[in-house]
mmCIF file of C-alpha atoms in Angstrom:
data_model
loop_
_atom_site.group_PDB
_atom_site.id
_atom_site.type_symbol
_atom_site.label_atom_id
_atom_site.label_comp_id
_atom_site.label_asym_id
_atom_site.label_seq_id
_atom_site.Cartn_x
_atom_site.Cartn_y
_atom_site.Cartn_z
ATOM 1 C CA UNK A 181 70.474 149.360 236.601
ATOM 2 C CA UNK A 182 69.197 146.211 234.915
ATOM 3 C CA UNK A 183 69.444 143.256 236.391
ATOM 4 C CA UNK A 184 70.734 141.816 232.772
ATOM 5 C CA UNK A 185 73.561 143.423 231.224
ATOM 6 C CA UNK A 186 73.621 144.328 227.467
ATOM 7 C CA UNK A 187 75.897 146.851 225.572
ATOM 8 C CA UNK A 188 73.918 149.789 224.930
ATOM 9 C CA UNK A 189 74.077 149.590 221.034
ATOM 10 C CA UNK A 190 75.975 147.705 218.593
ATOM 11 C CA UNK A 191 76.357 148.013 214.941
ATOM 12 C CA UNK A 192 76.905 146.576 211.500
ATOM 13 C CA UNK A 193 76.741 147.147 207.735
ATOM 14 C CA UNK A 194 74.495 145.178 205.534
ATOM 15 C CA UNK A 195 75.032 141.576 205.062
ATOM 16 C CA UNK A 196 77.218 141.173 207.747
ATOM 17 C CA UNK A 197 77.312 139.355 211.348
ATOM 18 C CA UNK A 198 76.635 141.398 214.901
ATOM 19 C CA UNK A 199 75.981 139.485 218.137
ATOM 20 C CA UNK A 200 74.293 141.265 221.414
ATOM 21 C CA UNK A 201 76.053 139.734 224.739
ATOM 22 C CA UNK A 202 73.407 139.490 228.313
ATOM 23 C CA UNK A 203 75.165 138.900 231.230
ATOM 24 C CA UNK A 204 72.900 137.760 234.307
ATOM 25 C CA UNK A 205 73.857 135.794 237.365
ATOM 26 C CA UNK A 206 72.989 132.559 239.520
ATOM 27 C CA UNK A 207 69.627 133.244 239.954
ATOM 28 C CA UNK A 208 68.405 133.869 236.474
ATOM 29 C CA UNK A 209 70.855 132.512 233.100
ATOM 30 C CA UNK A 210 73.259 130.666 235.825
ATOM 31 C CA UNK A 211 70.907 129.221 237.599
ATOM 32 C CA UNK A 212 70.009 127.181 234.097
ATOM 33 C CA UNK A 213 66.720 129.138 233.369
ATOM 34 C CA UNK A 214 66.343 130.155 229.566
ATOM 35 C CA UNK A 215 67.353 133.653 228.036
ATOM 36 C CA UNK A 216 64.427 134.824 225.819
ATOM 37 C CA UNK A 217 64.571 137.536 223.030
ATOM 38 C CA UNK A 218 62.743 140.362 221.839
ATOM 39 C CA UNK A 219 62.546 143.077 219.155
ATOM 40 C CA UNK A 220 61.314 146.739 219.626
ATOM 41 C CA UNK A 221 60.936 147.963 216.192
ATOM 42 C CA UNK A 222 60.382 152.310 217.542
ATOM 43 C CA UNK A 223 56.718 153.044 218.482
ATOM 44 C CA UNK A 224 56.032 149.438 218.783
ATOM 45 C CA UNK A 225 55.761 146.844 221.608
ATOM 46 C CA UNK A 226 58.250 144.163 222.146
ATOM 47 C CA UNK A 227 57.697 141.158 219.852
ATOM 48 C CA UNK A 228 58.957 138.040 220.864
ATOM 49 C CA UNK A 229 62.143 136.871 218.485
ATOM 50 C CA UNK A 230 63.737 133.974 220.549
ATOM 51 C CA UNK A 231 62.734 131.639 223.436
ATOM 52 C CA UNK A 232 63.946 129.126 224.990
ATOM 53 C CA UNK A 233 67.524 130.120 224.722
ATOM 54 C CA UNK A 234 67.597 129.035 220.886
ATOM 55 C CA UNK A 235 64.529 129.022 219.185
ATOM 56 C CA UNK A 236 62.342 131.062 216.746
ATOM 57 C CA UNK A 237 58.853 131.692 217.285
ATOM 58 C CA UNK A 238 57.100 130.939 213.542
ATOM 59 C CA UNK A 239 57.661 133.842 211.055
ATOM 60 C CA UNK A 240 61.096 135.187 212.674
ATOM 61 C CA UNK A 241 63.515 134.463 209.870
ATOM 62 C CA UNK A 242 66.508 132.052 210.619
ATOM 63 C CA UNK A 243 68.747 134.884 210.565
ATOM 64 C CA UNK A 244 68.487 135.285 214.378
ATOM 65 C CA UNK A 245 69.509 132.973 216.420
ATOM 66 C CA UNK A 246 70.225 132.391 219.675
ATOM 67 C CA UNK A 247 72.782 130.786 222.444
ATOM 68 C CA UNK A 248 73.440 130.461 226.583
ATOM 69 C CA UNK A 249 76.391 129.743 228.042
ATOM 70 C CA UNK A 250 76.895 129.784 232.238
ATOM 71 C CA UNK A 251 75.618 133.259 233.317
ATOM 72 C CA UNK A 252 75.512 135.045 229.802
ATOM 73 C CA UNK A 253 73.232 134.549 226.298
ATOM 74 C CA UNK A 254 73.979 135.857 222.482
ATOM 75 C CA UNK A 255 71.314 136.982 220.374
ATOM 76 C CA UNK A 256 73.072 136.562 216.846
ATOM 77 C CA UNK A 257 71.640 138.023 213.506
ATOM 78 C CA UNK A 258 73.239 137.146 210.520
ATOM 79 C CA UNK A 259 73.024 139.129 207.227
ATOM 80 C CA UNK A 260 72.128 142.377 208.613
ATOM 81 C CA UNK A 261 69.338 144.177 206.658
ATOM 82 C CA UNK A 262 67.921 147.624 207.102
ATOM 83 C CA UNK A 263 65.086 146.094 208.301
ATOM 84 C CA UNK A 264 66.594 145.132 211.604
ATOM 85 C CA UNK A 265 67.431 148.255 212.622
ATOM 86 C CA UNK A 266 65.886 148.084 216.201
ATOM 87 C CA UNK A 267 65.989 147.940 219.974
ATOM 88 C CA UNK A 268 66.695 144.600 221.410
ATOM 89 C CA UNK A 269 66.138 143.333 224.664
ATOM 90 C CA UNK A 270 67.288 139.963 226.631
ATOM 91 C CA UNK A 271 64.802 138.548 229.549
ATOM 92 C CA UNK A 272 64.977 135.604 231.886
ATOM 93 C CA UNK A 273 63.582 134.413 235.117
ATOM 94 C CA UNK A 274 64.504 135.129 238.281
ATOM 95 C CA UNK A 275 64.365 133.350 241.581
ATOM 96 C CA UNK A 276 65.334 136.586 243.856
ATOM 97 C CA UNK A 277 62.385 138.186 242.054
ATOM 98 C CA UNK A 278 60.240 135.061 241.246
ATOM 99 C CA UNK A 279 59.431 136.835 238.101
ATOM 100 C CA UNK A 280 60.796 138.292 234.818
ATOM 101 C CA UNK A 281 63.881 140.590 235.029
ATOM 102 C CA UNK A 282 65.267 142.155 232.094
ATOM 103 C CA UNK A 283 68.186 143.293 230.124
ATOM 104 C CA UNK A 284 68.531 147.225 229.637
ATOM 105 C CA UNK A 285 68.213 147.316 225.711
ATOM 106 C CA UNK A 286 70.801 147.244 222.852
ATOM 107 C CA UNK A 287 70.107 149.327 219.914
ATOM 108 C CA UNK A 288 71.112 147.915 216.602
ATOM 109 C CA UNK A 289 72.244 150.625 213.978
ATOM 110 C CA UNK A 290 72.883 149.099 210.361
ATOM 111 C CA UNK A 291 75.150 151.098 208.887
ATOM 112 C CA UNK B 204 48.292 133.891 217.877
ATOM 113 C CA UNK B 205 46.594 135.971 220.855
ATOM 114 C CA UNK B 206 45.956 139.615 220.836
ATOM 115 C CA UNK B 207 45.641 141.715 223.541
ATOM 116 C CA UNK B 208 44.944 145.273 223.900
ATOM 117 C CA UNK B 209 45.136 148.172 226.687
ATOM 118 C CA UNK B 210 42.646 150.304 228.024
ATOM 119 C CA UNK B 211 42.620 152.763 230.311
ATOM 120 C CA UNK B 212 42.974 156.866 231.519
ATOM 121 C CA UNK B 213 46.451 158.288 230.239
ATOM 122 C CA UNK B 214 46.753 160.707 232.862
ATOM 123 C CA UNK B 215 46.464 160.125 236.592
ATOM 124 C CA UNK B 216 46.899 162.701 239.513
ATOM 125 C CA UNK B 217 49.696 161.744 242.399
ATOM 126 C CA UNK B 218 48.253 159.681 244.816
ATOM 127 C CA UNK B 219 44.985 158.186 242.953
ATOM 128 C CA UNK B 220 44.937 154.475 241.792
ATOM 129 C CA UNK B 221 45.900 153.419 238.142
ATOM 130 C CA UNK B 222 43.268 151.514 236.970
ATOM 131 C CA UNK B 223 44.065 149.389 233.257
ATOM 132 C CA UNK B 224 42.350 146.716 231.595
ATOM 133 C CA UNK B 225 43.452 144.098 228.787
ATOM 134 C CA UNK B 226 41.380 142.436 226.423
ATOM 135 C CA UNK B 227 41.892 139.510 225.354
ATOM 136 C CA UNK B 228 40.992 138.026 222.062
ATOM 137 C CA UNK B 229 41.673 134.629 220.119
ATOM 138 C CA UNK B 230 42.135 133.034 222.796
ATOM 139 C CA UNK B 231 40.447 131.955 226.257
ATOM 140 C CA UNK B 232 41.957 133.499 229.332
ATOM 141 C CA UNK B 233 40.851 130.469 231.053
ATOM 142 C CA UNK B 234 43.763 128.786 228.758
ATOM 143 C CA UNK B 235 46.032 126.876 231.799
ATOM 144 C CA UNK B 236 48.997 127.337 229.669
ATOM 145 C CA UNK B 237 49.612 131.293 230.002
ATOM 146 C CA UNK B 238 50.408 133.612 232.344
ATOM 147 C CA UNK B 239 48.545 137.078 232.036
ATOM 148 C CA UNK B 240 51.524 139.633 232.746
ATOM 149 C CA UNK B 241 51.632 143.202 233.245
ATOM 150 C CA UNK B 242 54.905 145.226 232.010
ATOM 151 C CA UNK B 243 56.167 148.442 232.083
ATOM 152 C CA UNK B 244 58.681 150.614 230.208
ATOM 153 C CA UNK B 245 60.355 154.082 230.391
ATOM 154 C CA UNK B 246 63.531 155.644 229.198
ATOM 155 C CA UNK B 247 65.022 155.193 232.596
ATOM 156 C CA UNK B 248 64.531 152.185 233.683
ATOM 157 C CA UNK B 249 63.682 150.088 230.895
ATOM 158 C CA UNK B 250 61.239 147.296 230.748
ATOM 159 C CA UNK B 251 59.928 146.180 234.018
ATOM 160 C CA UNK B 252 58.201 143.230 235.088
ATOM 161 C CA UNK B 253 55.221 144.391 236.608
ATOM 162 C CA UNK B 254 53.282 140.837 237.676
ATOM 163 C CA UNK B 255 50.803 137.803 236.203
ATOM 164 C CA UNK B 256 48.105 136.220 236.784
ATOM 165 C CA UNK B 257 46.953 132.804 236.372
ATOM 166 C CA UNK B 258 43.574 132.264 235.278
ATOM 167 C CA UNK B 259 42.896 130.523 238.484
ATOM 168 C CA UNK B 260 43.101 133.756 240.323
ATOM 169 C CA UNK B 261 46.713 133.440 241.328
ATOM 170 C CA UNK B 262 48.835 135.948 241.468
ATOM 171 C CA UNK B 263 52.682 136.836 241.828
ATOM 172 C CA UNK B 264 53.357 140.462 241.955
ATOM 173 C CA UNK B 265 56.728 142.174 241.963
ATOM 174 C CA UNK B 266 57.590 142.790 245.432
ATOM 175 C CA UNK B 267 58.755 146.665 245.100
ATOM 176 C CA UNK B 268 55.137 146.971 243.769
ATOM 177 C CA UNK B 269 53.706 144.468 245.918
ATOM 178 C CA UNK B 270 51.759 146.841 248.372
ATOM 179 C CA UNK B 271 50.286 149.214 245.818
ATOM 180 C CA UNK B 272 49.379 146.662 243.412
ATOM 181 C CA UNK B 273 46.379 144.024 242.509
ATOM 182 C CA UNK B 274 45.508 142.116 239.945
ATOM 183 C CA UNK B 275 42.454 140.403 238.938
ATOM 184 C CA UNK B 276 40.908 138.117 235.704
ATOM 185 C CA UNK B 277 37.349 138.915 234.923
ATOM 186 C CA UNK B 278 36.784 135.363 232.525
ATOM 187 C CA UNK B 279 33.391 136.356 231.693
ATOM 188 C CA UNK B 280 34.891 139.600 229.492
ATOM 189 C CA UNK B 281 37.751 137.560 228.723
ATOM 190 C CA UNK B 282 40.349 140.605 230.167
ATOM 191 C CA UNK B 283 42.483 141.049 233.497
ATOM 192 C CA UNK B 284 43.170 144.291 235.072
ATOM 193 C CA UNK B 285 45.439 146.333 237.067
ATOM 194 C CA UNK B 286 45.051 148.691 240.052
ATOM 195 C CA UNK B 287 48.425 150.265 241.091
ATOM 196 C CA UNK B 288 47.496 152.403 244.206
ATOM 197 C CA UNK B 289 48.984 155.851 245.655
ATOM 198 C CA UNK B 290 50.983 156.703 242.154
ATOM 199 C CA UNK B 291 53.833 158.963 242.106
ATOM 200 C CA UNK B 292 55.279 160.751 238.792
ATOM 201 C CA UNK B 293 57.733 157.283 238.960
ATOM 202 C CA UNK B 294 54.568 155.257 237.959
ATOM 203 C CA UNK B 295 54.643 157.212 234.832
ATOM 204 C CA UNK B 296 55.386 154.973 232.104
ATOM 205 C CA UNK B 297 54.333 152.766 228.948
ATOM 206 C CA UNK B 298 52.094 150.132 230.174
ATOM 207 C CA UNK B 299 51.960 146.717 228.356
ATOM 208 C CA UNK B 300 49.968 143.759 229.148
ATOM 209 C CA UNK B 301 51.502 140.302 227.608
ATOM 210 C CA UNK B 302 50.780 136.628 227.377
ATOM 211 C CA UNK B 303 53.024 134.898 229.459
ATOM 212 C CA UNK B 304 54.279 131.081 229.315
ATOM 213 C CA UNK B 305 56.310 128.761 231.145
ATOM 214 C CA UNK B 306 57.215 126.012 228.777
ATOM 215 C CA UNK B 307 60.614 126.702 228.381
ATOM 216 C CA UNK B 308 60.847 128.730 231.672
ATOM 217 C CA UNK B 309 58.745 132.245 231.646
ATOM 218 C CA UNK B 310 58.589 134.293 228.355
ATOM 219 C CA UNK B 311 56.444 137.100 226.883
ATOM 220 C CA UNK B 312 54.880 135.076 223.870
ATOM 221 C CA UNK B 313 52.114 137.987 222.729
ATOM 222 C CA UNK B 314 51.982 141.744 223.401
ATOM 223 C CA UNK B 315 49.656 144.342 223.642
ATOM 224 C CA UNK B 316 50.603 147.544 221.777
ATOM 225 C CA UNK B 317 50.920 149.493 224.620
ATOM 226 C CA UNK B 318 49.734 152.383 226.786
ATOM 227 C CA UNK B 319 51.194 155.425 227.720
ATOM 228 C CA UNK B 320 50.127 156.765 231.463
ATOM 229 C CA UNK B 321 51.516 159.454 232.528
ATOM 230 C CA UNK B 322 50.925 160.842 236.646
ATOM 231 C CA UNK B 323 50.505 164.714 236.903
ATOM 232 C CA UNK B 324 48.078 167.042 238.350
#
C-alpha cells in the first residue's frame, strides 16, 4: 500500500478534461508540504511534470496543471491528446519517513 | 538540465551486496542545491524512496533499508553510489538514481533512465 492514494487509472477522449485525485495525510500534503508530479511515458523513467503543488517545469505544456487542498492534490490535464497516454504518479514529503513517499500510480487511457 | 545515468551488475545472488553507481553530468555534484537520491520501482510496490545524499557527505536513508544500506559521493568522478547489503529476491527491482531539490519542499527534478537488477542464483 502507498502511502499516497491515487485511483488506479482514469480515462478520457481527446480534447477533453480528466483530473487524478492523491490523498495523503498530516505528515506529508496536510502537514502543508508540496505535492509534486510526474509522468512515466512505458519503458521510461519518471519525468518531472509539476512541483511545487502548481507549477510546470520549462517545456511541460500548460495543459497540466496542478492544485492542493488540506490532505489531497489534483493533477489536471486539459485537452487530452494521444500523447498523454501514460502512468502518473503523485509524491510529497514525509515527516514519519523524513523522505519522499509516493502515490501508487494512475494510468491515463485516452480513449 | 542534469543527466544522470546508472551503472551497475543486473543480476545479484541472495545475500551478496548491490553495488550501483550514477554519473553525473552537466552539472557539479558539489552543487549545494540538490539532493542525490536513490529510487526504486516494481510492479508491486511502486516507486520507492530509496535515500539522498548531500554533497557534503550527509546522508538520510529510508529506515526499512536503513541497516543494509550506504551511500556515498565520490566528487572527484562526479557520481554517488549505492551498496544495499544481504539482498533478497524483494530487492529485485528498477533502480533509478535522481536529482533531488528542496526549494519548494523535496522533488525529483532529473532522472536517470533506469536500471533493472534483478536477485537470483
Amino acid at each position: 500500500q502507498s502511502v499516497l492514494t491515487q485511483p488506479p487509472s482514469v480515462s478520457g477522449a481527446p480534447g477533453q478534461r480528466v483530473t487524478i485525485s492523491c490523498t495523503g495525510s498530516r505528515s506529508n500534503i496536510g502537514a502543508g508540504y508540496d505535492a509534486h508530479w510526474y509522468q512515466q511515458l512505458p519503458g521510461t523513467a519518471p519525468k518531472l511534470l509539476i512541483y511545487g503543488s502548481n507549477n510546470r517545469p520549462s517545456g511541460v505544456p500548460d495543459r497540466f496543471s496542478g492544485s492542493k487542498s488540506g490532505t489531497s492534490a489534483s493533477l489536471a490535464i486539459t485537452g487530452l491528446q494521444a500523447e498523454d497516454e501514460a502512468d502518473y504518479f503523485c509524491q510529497a514529503y514525509d515527516t514519519t519517513l523524513s523522505g519522499a513517499v509516493f502515490g501508487g500510480g494512475t494510468k491515463l487511457t485516452v480513449l | 538540465q542534469v543527466q544522470l545515468q546508472e551503472s551497475g551488475p543486473g543480476l545479484v545472488k541472495p545475500s551478496q551486496t548491490l553495488s550501483l553507481t550514477c554519473a553525473v553530468s552537466g552539472g557539479s555534484i558539489n552543487s549545494g542545491d540538490s539532493y542525490w537520491t536513490w529510487i526504486r520501482q516494481t510492479p508491486g510496490k511502486g516507486l520507492e524512496w530509496i535515500g539522498y545524499i548531500y554533497y557534503s557527505g550527509s546522508t538520510y536513508y529510508n529506515p526499512s533499508l536503513k541497516s543494509r544500506l550506504s551511500l556515498q559521493v565520490d566528487a572527484s568522478k562526479n557520481q554517488f553510489s549505492l551498496k544495499l547489503r544481504s539482498v533478497t529476491a524483494e530487492d529485485t527491482a528498477v533502480y533509478y538514481c535522481a536529482r533531488g531539490r528542496s526549494d519548494y519542499s523535496y522533488y525529483m527534478v532529473d532522472w536517470g533512465s533506469g536500471l533493472t537488477v534483478t536477485v537470483s542464483s
